[in-house]
PDB file of C-alpha atoms in Angstrom:
ATOM      1  CA  MET A   1      -9.962   1.580   5.173  1.00 46.00           C
ATOM      2  CA  SER A   2      -6.689  -0.014   6.281  1.00 48.00           C
ATOM      3  CA  GLU A   3      -4.385   1.657   8.800  1.00 48.00           C
ATOM      4  CA  PHE A   4      -1.841   2.544   6.114  1.00 44.00           C
ATOM      5  CA  ASN A   5      -4.487   3.851   3.712  1.00 50.00           C
ATOM      6  CA  ALA A   6      -5.921   6.008   6.497  1.00 52.00           C
ATOM      7  CA  ILE A   7      -2.464   7.429   7.241  1.00 46.00           C
ATOM      8  CA  ALA A   8      -1.856   8.038   3.545  1.00 49.00           C
ATOM      9  CA  ALA A   9      -5.234   9.757   3.146  1.00 52.00           C
ATOM     10  CA  ASN A  10      -4.492  12.026   6.113  1.00 54.00           C
ATOM     11  CA  LEU A  11      -1.042  12.816   4.736  1.00 54.00           C
ATOM     12  CA  SER A  12      -2.483  13.563   1.284  1.00 56.00           C
ATOM     13  CA  ASN A  13      -4.936  16.014   2.792  1.00 61.00           C
ATOM     14  CA  ASN A  14      -2.052  17.959   4.367  1.00 73.00           C
ATOM     15  CA  LEU A  15       0.313  17.792   1.414  1.00 84.00           C
ATOM     16  CA  THR A  16       1.827  20.704  -0.418  1.00 90.00           C
ATOM     17  CA  ILE A  17       2.925  19.622  -3.869  1.00 95.00           C
ATOM     18  CA  ASP A  18       4.578  22.215  -6.069  1.00 96.00           C
ATOM     19  CA  VAL A  19       5.011  21.396  -9.744  1.00 98.00           C
ATOM     20  CA  VAL A  20       8.129  21.821 -11.849  1.00 98.00           C
ATOM     21  CA  VAL A  21       7.564  21.751 -15.604  1.00 98.00           C
ATOM     22  CA  VAL A  22      10.752  21.587 -17.648  1.00 97.00           C
ATOM     23  CA  ALA A  23      10.366  23.552 -20.879  1.00 95.00           C
ATOM     24  CA  ALA A  24      13.855  24.941 -21.465  1.00 89.00           C
ATOM     25  CA  GLY A  25      14.922  22.502 -24.188  1.00 77.00           C
ATOM     26  CA  VAL A  26      15.216  23.245 -27.883  1.00 66.00           C
ATOM     27  CA  GLY A  27      14.148  19.782 -29.137  1.00 56.00           C
ATOM     28  CA  LYS A  28      16.816  19.301 -31.813  1.00 56.00           C
ATOM     29  CA  ARG A  29      15.587  15.807 -32.743  1.00 53.00           C
ATOM     30  CA  PHE A  30      12.055  17.092 -33.311  1.00 56.00           C
ATOM     31  CA  GLY A  31      13.108  18.616 -36.626  1.00 52.00           C
ATOM     32  CA  SER A  32      11.423  21.994 -36.222  1.00 61.00           C
ATOM     33  CA  GLN A  33      12.774  25.535 -36.080  1.00 68.00           C
ATOM     34  CA  MET A  34      10.466  26.185 -33.134  1.00 79.00           C
ATOM     35  CA  PRO A  35      10.980  24.352 -29.806  1.00 85.00           C
ATOM     36  CA  LYS A  36       8.592  21.403 -29.717  1.00 89.00           C
ATOM     37  CA  GLN A  37       6.792  22.645 -26.592  1.00 93.00           C
ATOM     38  CA  TYR A  38       5.393  25.513 -28.686  1.00 94.00           C
ATOM     39  CA  THR A  39       4.061  23.347 -31.499  1.00 93.00           C
ATOM     40  CA  HIS A  40       0.273  23.633 -31.668  1.00 94.00           C
ATOM     41  CA  ILE A  41      -2.080  20.711 -31.233  1.00 94.00           C
ATOM     42  CA  GLY A  42      -5.458  22.225 -32.004  1.00 92.00           C
ATOM     43  CA  SER A  43      -5.735  25.682 -30.461  1.00 93.00           C
ATOM     44  CA  GLN A  44      -3.183  25.034 -27.690  1.00 95.00           C
ATOM     45  CA  THR A  45       0.557  24.532 -27.632  1.00 96.00           C
ATOM     46  CA  VAL A  46       2.105  21.299 -26.367  1.00 96.00           C
ATOM     47  CA  LEU A  47       3.184  23.164 -23.231  1.00 97.00           C
ATOM     48  CA  GLN A  48      -0.336  24.434 -22.560  1.00 97.00           C
ATOM     49  CA  HIS A  49      -1.753  20.912 -22.964  1.00 97.00           C
ATOM     50  CA  SER A  50       0.796  19.561 -20.478  1.00 98.00           C
ATOM     51  CA  ILE A  51      -0.016  22.183 -17.854  1.00 98.00           C
ATOM     52  CA  ALA A  52      -3.747  21.779 -18.474  1.00 97.00           C
ATOM     53  CA  ALA A  53      -3.490  18.091 -17.540  1.00 97.00           C
ATOM     54  CA  LEU A  54      -1.636  18.987 -14.334  1.00 98.00           C
ATOM     55  CA  SER A  55      -4.221  21.632 -13.455  1.00 97.00           C
ATOM     56  CA  LYS A  56      -6.916  18.946 -13.225  1.00 97.00           C
ATOM     57  CA  VAL A  57      -5.160  17.314 -10.245  1.00 97.00           C
ATOM     58  CA  HIS A  58      -6.498  19.049  -7.141  1.00 93.00           C
ATOM     59  CA  GLN A  59      -3.497  18.165  -4.934  1.00 93.00           C
ATOM     60  CA  LEU A  60      -1.124  20.254  -7.047  1.00 94.00           C
ATOM     61  CA  SER A  61      -0.168  23.797  -6.123  1.00 85.00           C
ATOM     62  CA  THR A  62       1.953  26.369  -7.975  1.00 91.00           C
ATOM     63  CA  CYS A  63       3.683  25.506 -11.256  1.00 97.00           C
ATOM     64  CA  TYR A  64       7.330  26.506 -11.515  1.00 98.00           C
ATOM     65  CA  LEU A  65       7.807  26.725 -15.263  1.00 98.00           C
ATOM     66  CA  VAL A  66      11.430  26.419 -16.392  1.00 98.00           C
ATOM     67  CA  ILE A  67      12.183  28.170 -19.665  1.00 96.00           C
ATOM     68  CA  SER A  68      15.244  29.190 -21.633  1.00 94.00           C
ATOM     69  CA  GLU A  69      16.682  32.651 -21.047  1.00 93.00           C
ATOM     70  CA  GLU A  70      16.122  33.348 -24.766  1.00 92.00           C
ATOM     71  CA  ASP A  71      12.471  32.215 -24.676  1.00 93.00           C
ATOM     72  CA  THR A  72      10.136  34.880 -26.080  1.00 93.00           C
ATOM     73  CA  ILE A  73       7.003  32.739 -26.362  1.00 95.00           C
ATOM     74  CA  ALA A  74       6.128  31.263 -22.962  1.00 95.00           C
ATOM     75  CA  LYS A  75       5.112  34.506 -21.274  1.00 96.00           C
ATOM     76  CA  THR A  76       2.736  35.337 -24.130  1.00 96.00           C
ATOM     77  CA  LEU A  77       0.644  32.227 -23.448  1.00 97.00           C
ATOM     78  CA  GLY A  78      -2.205  31.678 -21.033  1.00 96.00           C
ATOM     79  CA  PHE A  79      -2.021  28.807 -18.543  1.00 96.00           C
ATOM     80  CA  SER A  80      -4.528  27.021 -16.336  1.00 95.00           C
ATOM     81  CA  MET A  81      -2.292  27.090 -13.214  1.00 95.00           C
ATOM     82  CA  PRO A  82      -0.516  29.856 -11.301  1.00 94.00           C
ATOM     83  CA  ILE A  83       2.953  30.222 -12.844  1.00 97.00           C
ATOM     84  CA  GLU A  84       6.296  31.075 -11.265  1.00 97.00           C
ATOM     85  CA  TRP A  85       8.995  31.645 -13.882  1.00 97.00           C
ATOM     86  CA  VAL A  86      12.427  30.006 -13.614  1.00 97.00           C
ATOM     87  CA  ILE A  87      15.354  30.293 -16.017  1.00 97.00           C
ATOM     88  CA  GLY A  88      16.757  26.942 -17.065  1.00 94.00           C
ATOM     89  CA  GLY A  89      20.316  25.671 -17.052  1.00 93.00           C
ATOM     90  CA  LYS A  90      22.680  23.995 -19.492  1.00 90.00           C
ATOM     91  CA  GLU A  91      21.225  20.512 -19.017  1.00 91.00           C
ATOM     92  CA  ARG A  92      17.877  19.195 -17.823  1.00 93.00           C
ATOM     93  CA  MET A  93      19.243  18.430 -14.355  1.00 94.00           C
ATOM     94  CA  ASN A  94      20.480  22.014 -14.014  1.00 95.00           C
ATOM     95  CA  SER A  95      17.045  23.301 -14.994  1.00 96.00           C
ATOM     96  CA  VAL A  96      15.332  21.129 -12.392  1.00 97.00           C
ATOM     97  CA  PHE A  97      17.883  22.239  -9.798  1.00 97.00           C
ATOM     98  CA  ASN A  98      17.164  25.908 -10.537  1.00 97.00           C
ATOM     99  CA  ALA A  99      13.447  25.334  -9.966  1.00 98.00           C
ATOM    100  CA  VAL A 100      13.863  23.232  -6.823  1.00 97.00           C
ATOM    101  CA  GLN A 101      16.315  25.756  -5.403  1.00 97.00           C
ATOM    102  CA  THR A 102      13.759  28.513  -6.036  1.00 96.00           C
ATOM    103  CA  ILE A 103      11.096  26.536  -4.174  1.00 95.00           C
ATOM    104  CA  TRP A 104      13.482  25.745  -1.327  1.00 94.00           C
ATOM    105  CA  GLN A 105      14.509  29.367  -0.904  1.00 92.00           C
ATOM    106  CA  GLN A 106      10.901  30.508  -0.778  1.00 88.00           C
ATOM    107  CA  TYR A 107      10.256  28.198   2.149  1.00 83.00           C
ATOM    108  CA  GLN A 108      13.383  29.436   3.905  1.00 81.00           C
ATOM    109  CA  ASN A 109      12.425  33.104   3.563  1.00 73.00           C
ATOM    110  CA  PRO A 110      10.469  34.227   6.664  1.00 70.00           C
ATOM    111  CA  LEU A 111       8.932  37.080   4.627  1.00 67.00           C
ATOM    112  CA  SER A 112       7.471  34.726   2.052  1.00 69.00           C
ATOM    113  CA  ASP A 113       3.807  33.733   2.163  1.00 69.00           C
ATOM    114  CA  LYS A 114       4.987  30.131   1.764  1.00 72.00           C
ATOM    115  CA  ALA A 115       7.602  30.163   4.534  1.00 66.00           C
ATOM    116  CA  PHE A 116       7.466  27.536   7.265  1.00 62.00           C
ATOM    117  CA  SER A 117       6.679  28.774  10.747  1.00 54.00           C
ATOM    118  CA  ASP A 118       8.932  27.831  13.674  1.00 50.00           C
ATOM    119  CA  LYS A 119       6.392  25.378  14.997  1.00 47.00           C
ATOM    120  CA  ASP A 120       6.378  23.414  11.740  1.00 50.00           C
ATOM    121  CA  SER A 121       9.884  21.999  12.403  1.00 45.00           C
ATOM    122  CA  HIS A 122      10.955  19.054  10.250  1.00 46.00           C
ATOM    123  CA  HIS A 123       7.393  17.771   9.851  1.00 51.00           C
ATOM    124  CA  ALA A 124       6.722  20.555   7.362  1.00 52.00           C
ATOM    125  CA  TYR A 125       9.309  19.022   5.061  1.00 59.00           C
ATOM    126  CA  ASP A 126       7.662  15.602   5.364  1.00 68.00           C
ATOM    127  CA  ASN A 127       4.512  17.115   3.859  1.00 85.00           C
ATOM    128  CA  HIS A 128       6.167  19.143   1.129  1.00 91.00           C
ATOM    129  CA  TRP A 129       6.829  17.430  -2.175  1.00 95.00           C
ATOM    130  CA  VAL A 130       7.814  18.384  -5.704  1.00 97.00           C
ATOM    131  CA  LEU A 131       6.303  16.828  -8.816  1.00 98.00           C
ATOM    132  CA  ILE A 132       8.453  17.144 -11.956  1.00 98.00           C
ATOM    133  CA  HIS A 133       6.977  16.870 -15.434  1.00 98.00           C
ATOM    134  CA  ASP A 134       8.397  17.262 -18.938  1.00 97.00           C
ATOM    135  CA  ALA A 135       6.662  19.849 -21.091  1.00 96.00           C
ATOM    136  CA  ALA A 136       6.913  17.423 -24.017  1.00 95.00           C
ATOM    137  CA  ARG A 137       4.441  14.957 -22.435  1.00 97.00           C
ATOM    138  CA  PRO A 138       1.091  16.640 -23.182  1.00 97.00           C
ATOM    139  CA  CYS A 139      -0.933  13.404 -23.135  1.00 97.00           C
ATOM    140  CA  VAL A 140      -0.447  12.509 -19.476  1.00 98.00           C
ATOM    141  CA  ASN A 141      -3.678  11.338 -17.858  1.00 97.00           C
ATOM    142  CA  PRO A 142      -4.678  13.307 -14.736  1.00 97.00           C
ATOM    143  CA  SER A 143      -6.011  10.091 -13.159  1.00 97.00           C
ATOM    144  CA  ASP A 144      -2.542   8.544 -13.532  1.00 98.00           C
ATOM    145  CA  ILE A 145      -1.030  11.544 -11.748  1.00 98.00           C
ATOM    146  CA  GLU A 146      -3.537  11.123  -8.919  1.00 97.00           C
ATOM    147  CA  LYS A 147      -2.665   7.425  -8.733  1.00 97.00           C
ATOM    148  CA  LEU A 148       1.037   8.306  -8.586  1.00 97.00           C
ATOM    149  CA  ILE A 149       0.448  10.687  -5.678  1.00 96.00           C
ATOM    150  CA  THR A 150      -1.797   8.260  -3.786  1.00 94.00           C
ATOM    151  CA  GLN A 151       0.441   5.212  -4.134  1.00 95.00           C
ATOM    152  CA  THR A 152       3.605   7.163  -3.352  1.00 95.00           C
ATOM    153  CA  MET A 153       1.987   8.544  -0.200  1.00 92.00           C
ATOM    154  CA  GLN A 154       0.877   5.055   0.808  1.00 91.00           C
ATOM    155  CA  GLN A 155       4.448   3.832   0.350  1.00 88.00           C
ATOM    156  CA  PHE A 156       5.742   6.805   2.364  1.00 86.00           C
ATOM    157  CA  SER A 157       3.235   6.121   5.155  1.00 81.00           C
ATOM    158  CA  GLN A 158       4.221   2.463   5.395  1.00 79.00           C
ATOM    159  CA  GLN A 159       7.905   3.380   5.417  1.00 72.00           C
ATOM    160  CA  SER A 160       7.335   6.097   8.027  1.00 62.00           C
ATOM    161  CA  HIS A 161       5.397   3.666  10.227  1.00 58.00           C
ATOM    162  CA  ARG A 162       8.208   1.088  10.110  1.00 61.00           C
ATOM    163  CA  GLN A 163      10.889   3.688  10.734  1.00 58.00           C
ATOM    164  CA  SER A 164       9.021   5.275  13.646  1.00 52.00           C
ATOM    165  CA  GLN A 165       8.885   1.875  15.309  1.00 48.00           C
ATOM    166  CA  GLN A 166      12.636   1.561  14.797  1.00 51.00           C
ATOM    167  CA  LYS A 167      13.165   5.221  15.824  1.00 48.00           C
ATOM    168  CA  GLN A 168      14.861   6.065  12.548  1.00 51.00           C
ATOM    169  CA  GLY A 169      14.526   9.221  10.502  1.00 47.00           C
ATOM    170  CA  GLN A 170      12.004   9.430   7.679  1.00 48.00           C
ATOM    171  CA  GLU A 171      13.328   9.524   4.151  1.00 58.00           C
ATOM    172  CA  SER A 172      11.306   8.613   1.088  1.00 71.00           C
ATOM    173  CA  ALA A 173      12.503   7.450  -2.292  1.00 87.00           C
ATOM    174  CA  GLY A 174       9.498   9.030  -4.044  1.00 95.00           C
ATOM    175  CA  GLY A 175       7.830   7.601  -7.125  1.00 97.00           C
ATOM    176  CA  LEU A 176       7.351   7.896 -10.867  1.00 98.00           C
ATOM    177  CA  LEU A 177       4.977   6.879 -13.611  1.00 98.00           C
ATOM    178  CA  ALA A 178       6.301   4.063 -15.785  1.00 98.00           C
ATOM    179  CA  VAL A 179       5.024   1.334 -18.100  1.00 98.00           C
ATOM    180  CA  PRO A 180       6.198  -2.252 -18.677  1.00 97.00           C
ATOM    181  CA  VAL A 181       8.154  -2.846 -21.868  1.00 96.00           C
ATOM    182  CA  ARG A 182       5.937  -4.581 -24.438  1.00 95.00           C
ATOM    183  CA  ASP A 183       8.423  -5.265 -27.233  1.00 95.00           C
ATOM    184  CA  THR A 184      11.348  -7.646 -27.402  1.00 96.00           C
ATOM    185  CA  VAL A 185      14.497  -5.773 -26.375  1.00 96.00           C
ATOM    186  CA  LYS A 186      17.942  -6.477 -27.817  1.00 96.00           C
ATOM    187  CA  GLN A 187      21.302  -5.633 -26.320  1.00 96.00           C
ATOM    188  CA  ILE A 188      23.589  -4.681 -29.172  1.00 95.00           C
ATOM    189  CA  ILE A 189      27.236  -4.805 -30.079  1.00 96.00           C
ATOM    190  CA  HIS A 190      28.983  -2.667 -32.698  1.00 94.00           C
ATOM    191  CA  ALA A 191      31.045  -4.529 -35.296  1.00 92.00           C
ATOM    192  CA  GLN A 192      32.837  -2.108 -37.594  1.00 88.00           C
ATOM    193  CA  ASP A 193      30.022  -0.180 -39.316  1.00 91.00           C
ATOM    194  CA  LYS A 194      27.264  -2.640 -38.321  1.00 95.00           C
ATOM    195  CA  VAL A 195      24.991  -3.005 -35.316  1.00 96.00           C
ATOM    196  CA  LEU A 196      24.471  -6.618 -34.240  1.00 97.00           C
ATOM    197  CA  ALA A 197      22.112  -8.196 -31.703  1.00 96.00           C
ATOM    198  CA  GLN A 198      24.223  -9.613 -28.892  1.00 96.00           C
ATOM    199  CA  LYS A 199      21.449 -10.964 -26.665  1.00 96.00           C
ATOM    200  CA  THR A 200      17.776 -10.612 -25.836  1.00 97.00           C
ATOM    201  CA  LEU A 201      16.955  -9.002 -22.497  1.00 96.00           C
ATOM    202  CA  ASP A 202      14.230 -10.265 -20.197  1.00 95.00           C
ATOM    203  CA  ARG A 203      11.517  -7.679 -20.813  1.00 95.00           C
ATOM    204  CA  SER A 204       9.578  -8.785 -17.728  1.00 94.00           C
ATOM    205  CA  GLN A 205      12.281  -6.969 -15.745  1.00 95.00           C
ATOM    206  CA  LEU A 206      12.170  -3.784 -17.827  1.00 97.00           C
ATOM    207  CA  TRP A 207       9.947  -0.716 -17.508  1.00 98.00           C
ATOM    208  CA  LEU A 208       9.981   2.581 -19.410  1.00 97.00           C
ATOM    209  CA  ALA A 209      10.274   5.610 -17.137  1.00 98.00           C
ATOM    210  CA  GLN A 210       7.912   8.521 -17.692  1.00 98.00           C
ATOM    211  CA  THR A 211       7.047  11.765 -15.979  1.00 98.00           C
ATOM    212  CA  PRO A 212       5.619  13.042 -13.722  1.00 98.00           C
ATOM    213  CA  GLN A 213       7.983  11.959 -10.977  1.00 98.00           C
ATOM    214  CA  ILE A 214       7.422  13.007  -7.365  1.00 98.00           C
ATOM    215  CA  PHE A 215       9.896  13.393  -4.521  1.00 97.00           C
ATOM    216  CA  PRO A 216      10.107  15.061  -1.092  1.00 95.00           C
ATOM    217  CA  LEU A 217      11.423  18.611  -1.363  1.00 94.00           C
ATOM    218  CA  ALA A 218      14.198  18.403   1.256  1.00 92.00           C
ATOM    219  CA  THR A 219      15.742  15.174  -0.042  1.00 94.00           C
ATOM    220  CA  LEU A 220      15.403  16.208  -3.679  1.00 96.00           C
ATOM    221  CA  TYR A 221      17.141  19.519  -3.000  1.00 96.00           C
ATOM    222  CA  ASP A 222      19.913  17.760  -1.063  1.00 95.00           C
ATOM    223  CA  TYR A 223      20.576  15.180  -3.790  1.00 96.00           C
ATOM    224  CA  LEU A 224      20.456  17.747  -6.606  1.00 97.00           C
ATOM    225  CA  THR A 225      22.868  19.999  -4.733  1.00 96.00           C
ATOM    226  CA  GLN A 226      25.343  17.143  -4.310  1.00 97.00           C
ATOM    227  CA  ALA A 227      25.007  16.127  -7.962  1.00 96.00           C
ATOM    228  CA  ILE A 228      25.628  19.688  -9.164  1.00 95.00           C
ATOM    229  CA  GLU A 229      28.641  20.077  -6.865  1.00 95.00           C
ATOM    230  CA  GLN A 230      30.103  16.753  -8.013  1.00 95.00           C
ATOM    231  CA  THR A 231      29.183  17.358 -11.692  1.00 93.00           C
ATOM    232  CA  ILE A 232      27.354  14.041 -11.889  1.00 92.00           C
ATOM    233  CA  ALA A 233      24.752  13.999 -14.673  1.00 90.00           C
ATOM    234  CA  PHE A 234      21.364  12.265 -14.491  1.00 94.00           C
ATOM    235  CA  THR A 235      18.666  11.949 -17.110  1.00 91.00           C
ATOM    236  CA  ASP A 236      15.789  11.963 -14.630  1.00 96.00           C
ATOM    237  CA  GLU A 237      15.191  12.429 -10.915  1.00 97.00           C
ATOM    238  CA  ALA A 238      14.562   8.721 -10.324  1.00 97.00           C
ATOM    239  CA  SER A 239      18.093   7.889 -11.509  1.00 97.00           C
ATOM    240  CA  LEU A 240      19.378  10.606  -9.172  1.00 97.00           C
ATOM    241  CA  PHE A 241      17.703   8.902  -6.207  1.00 97.00           C
ATOM    242  CA  GLU A 242      18.952   5.501  -7.399  1.00 96.00           C
ATOM    243  CA  HIS A 243      22.501   6.878  -7.344  1.00 96.00           C
ATOM    244  CA  PHE A 244      22.073   7.648  -3.643  1.00 95.00           C
ATOM    245  CA  GLY A 245      20.879   4.125  -2.900  1.00 95.00           C
ATOM    246  CA  LYS A 246      17.120   4.750  -3.018  1.00 95.00           C
ATOM    247  CA  GLN A 247      14.519   2.702  -4.883  1.00 95.00           C
ATOM    248  CA  PRO A 248      11.715   4.917  -6.211  1.00 96.00           C
ATOM    249  CA  LEU A 249       8.258   3.400  -6.492  1.00 96.00           C
ATOM    250  CA  LEU A 250       7.143   2.528 -10.033  1.00 97.00           C
ATOM    251  CA  VAL A 251       3.466   3.354 -10.564  1.00 98.00           C
ATOM    252  CA  GLU A 252       2.016   1.955 -13.768  1.00 98.00           C
ATOM    253  CA  GLY A 253       0.843   4.718 -16.051  1.00 98.00           C
ATOM    254  CA  SER A 254      -0.415   4.684 -19.637  1.00 97.00           C
ATOM    255  CA  HIS A 255       1.362   4.010 -22.906  1.00 96.00           C
ATOM    256  CA  SER A 256      -0.418   7.079 -24.280  1.00 96.00           C
ATOM    257  CA  ASN A 257       1.806   9.268 -22.076  1.00 98.00           C
ATOM    258  CA  ILE A 258       4.322   9.631 -24.882  1.00 96.00           C
ATOM    259  CA  LYS A 259       7.204  12.068 -24.962  1.00 95.00           C
ATOM    260  CA  LEU A 260       7.353  14.121 -28.145  1.00 94.00           C
ATOM    261  CA  THR A 261      10.860  13.417 -29.398  1.00 89.00           C
ATOM    262  CA  PHE A 262      10.477  13.109 -33.172  1.00 88.00           C
ATOM    263  CA  SER A 263       8.095  14.961 -35.494  1.00 87.00           C
ATOM    264  CA  GLU A 264       6.019  11.825 -36.156  1.00 90.00           C
ATOM    265  CA  ASP A 265       5.182  11.651 -32.436  1.00 92.00           C
ATOM    266  CA  LEU A 266       2.955  14.660 -32.962  1.00 92.00           C
ATOM    267  CA  GLN A 267       0.474  12.547 -34.926  1.00 93.00           C
ATOM    268  CA  PHE A 268       0.013  10.163 -31.996  1.00 94.00           C
ATOM    269  CA  ALA A 269      -0.397  13.062 -29.577  1.00 95.00           C
ATOM    270  CA  GLN A 270      -3.109  14.552 -31.764  1.00 94.00           C
ATOM    271  CA  VAL A 271      -5.034  11.280 -31.632  1.00 95.00           C
ATOM    272  CA  TYR A 272      -4.662  10.833 -27.865  1.00 95.00           C
ATOM    273  CA  LEU A 273      -5.644  14.436 -27.093  1.00 94.00           C
ATOM    274  CA  ALA A 274      -8.705  14.199 -29.363  1.00 90.00           C
ATOM    275  CA  LYS A 275     -10.163  11.430 -27.179  1.00 83.00           C
ATOM    276  CA  PRO A 276     -12.826  12.609 -24.691  1.00 73.00           C
TER     277      PRO A 276
END
């Protein structure tokens, strides 16, 4: 085992990774009266399938499940992970912020079972991470999640080693699952009522972002707080970190990790989930 792999393995053994699952959306494009996360695939809802995949990753701790204030379904379901309930916000970023703020406050509360002790100092934050996943990705492969955690920790260990030699503070950009673009991609231009191909983009430089995405708790909370205060919107946490000059690690996942956006996506999910 290399020096960096040994450091990463030791860090992984001491990690606390809380999970945020975002399930507060209504899924307007899905074309159903019921939010898509409560559509059944077999005997389980999409949301239950998503959390079941996360539950198979031993490094993961409590799941902070973000739901709409009007949600009357989620709390009637059974889940394969311990659940902490969080009410979502107007947009996805607000929902993630509500969950991360809840986690942060728990670790600041000296009466909480999860609170840091005085002796932990800043090193406790180095070992505490948050993994964010969309409820509408029920086909995520647990082995891909494990790979994401391992490779992100290896990257963090290498960065920490370099920074310690330079006596700089540790700050990680985190990581996310993603897949290379396989199709030809066109940049378009609108001409009156028509859409025209303006040029073809180099697909070797393009990847499709997925979830889960994983980031250190302290930095994630800091960046989300600034974004909320400045009313800057982001579609995912990786783009939030990019805004602050960070370059999150892309870890190749699987094309089967689809996001259920349209009703026809359900057919693909049924096939992927039926595989042993």
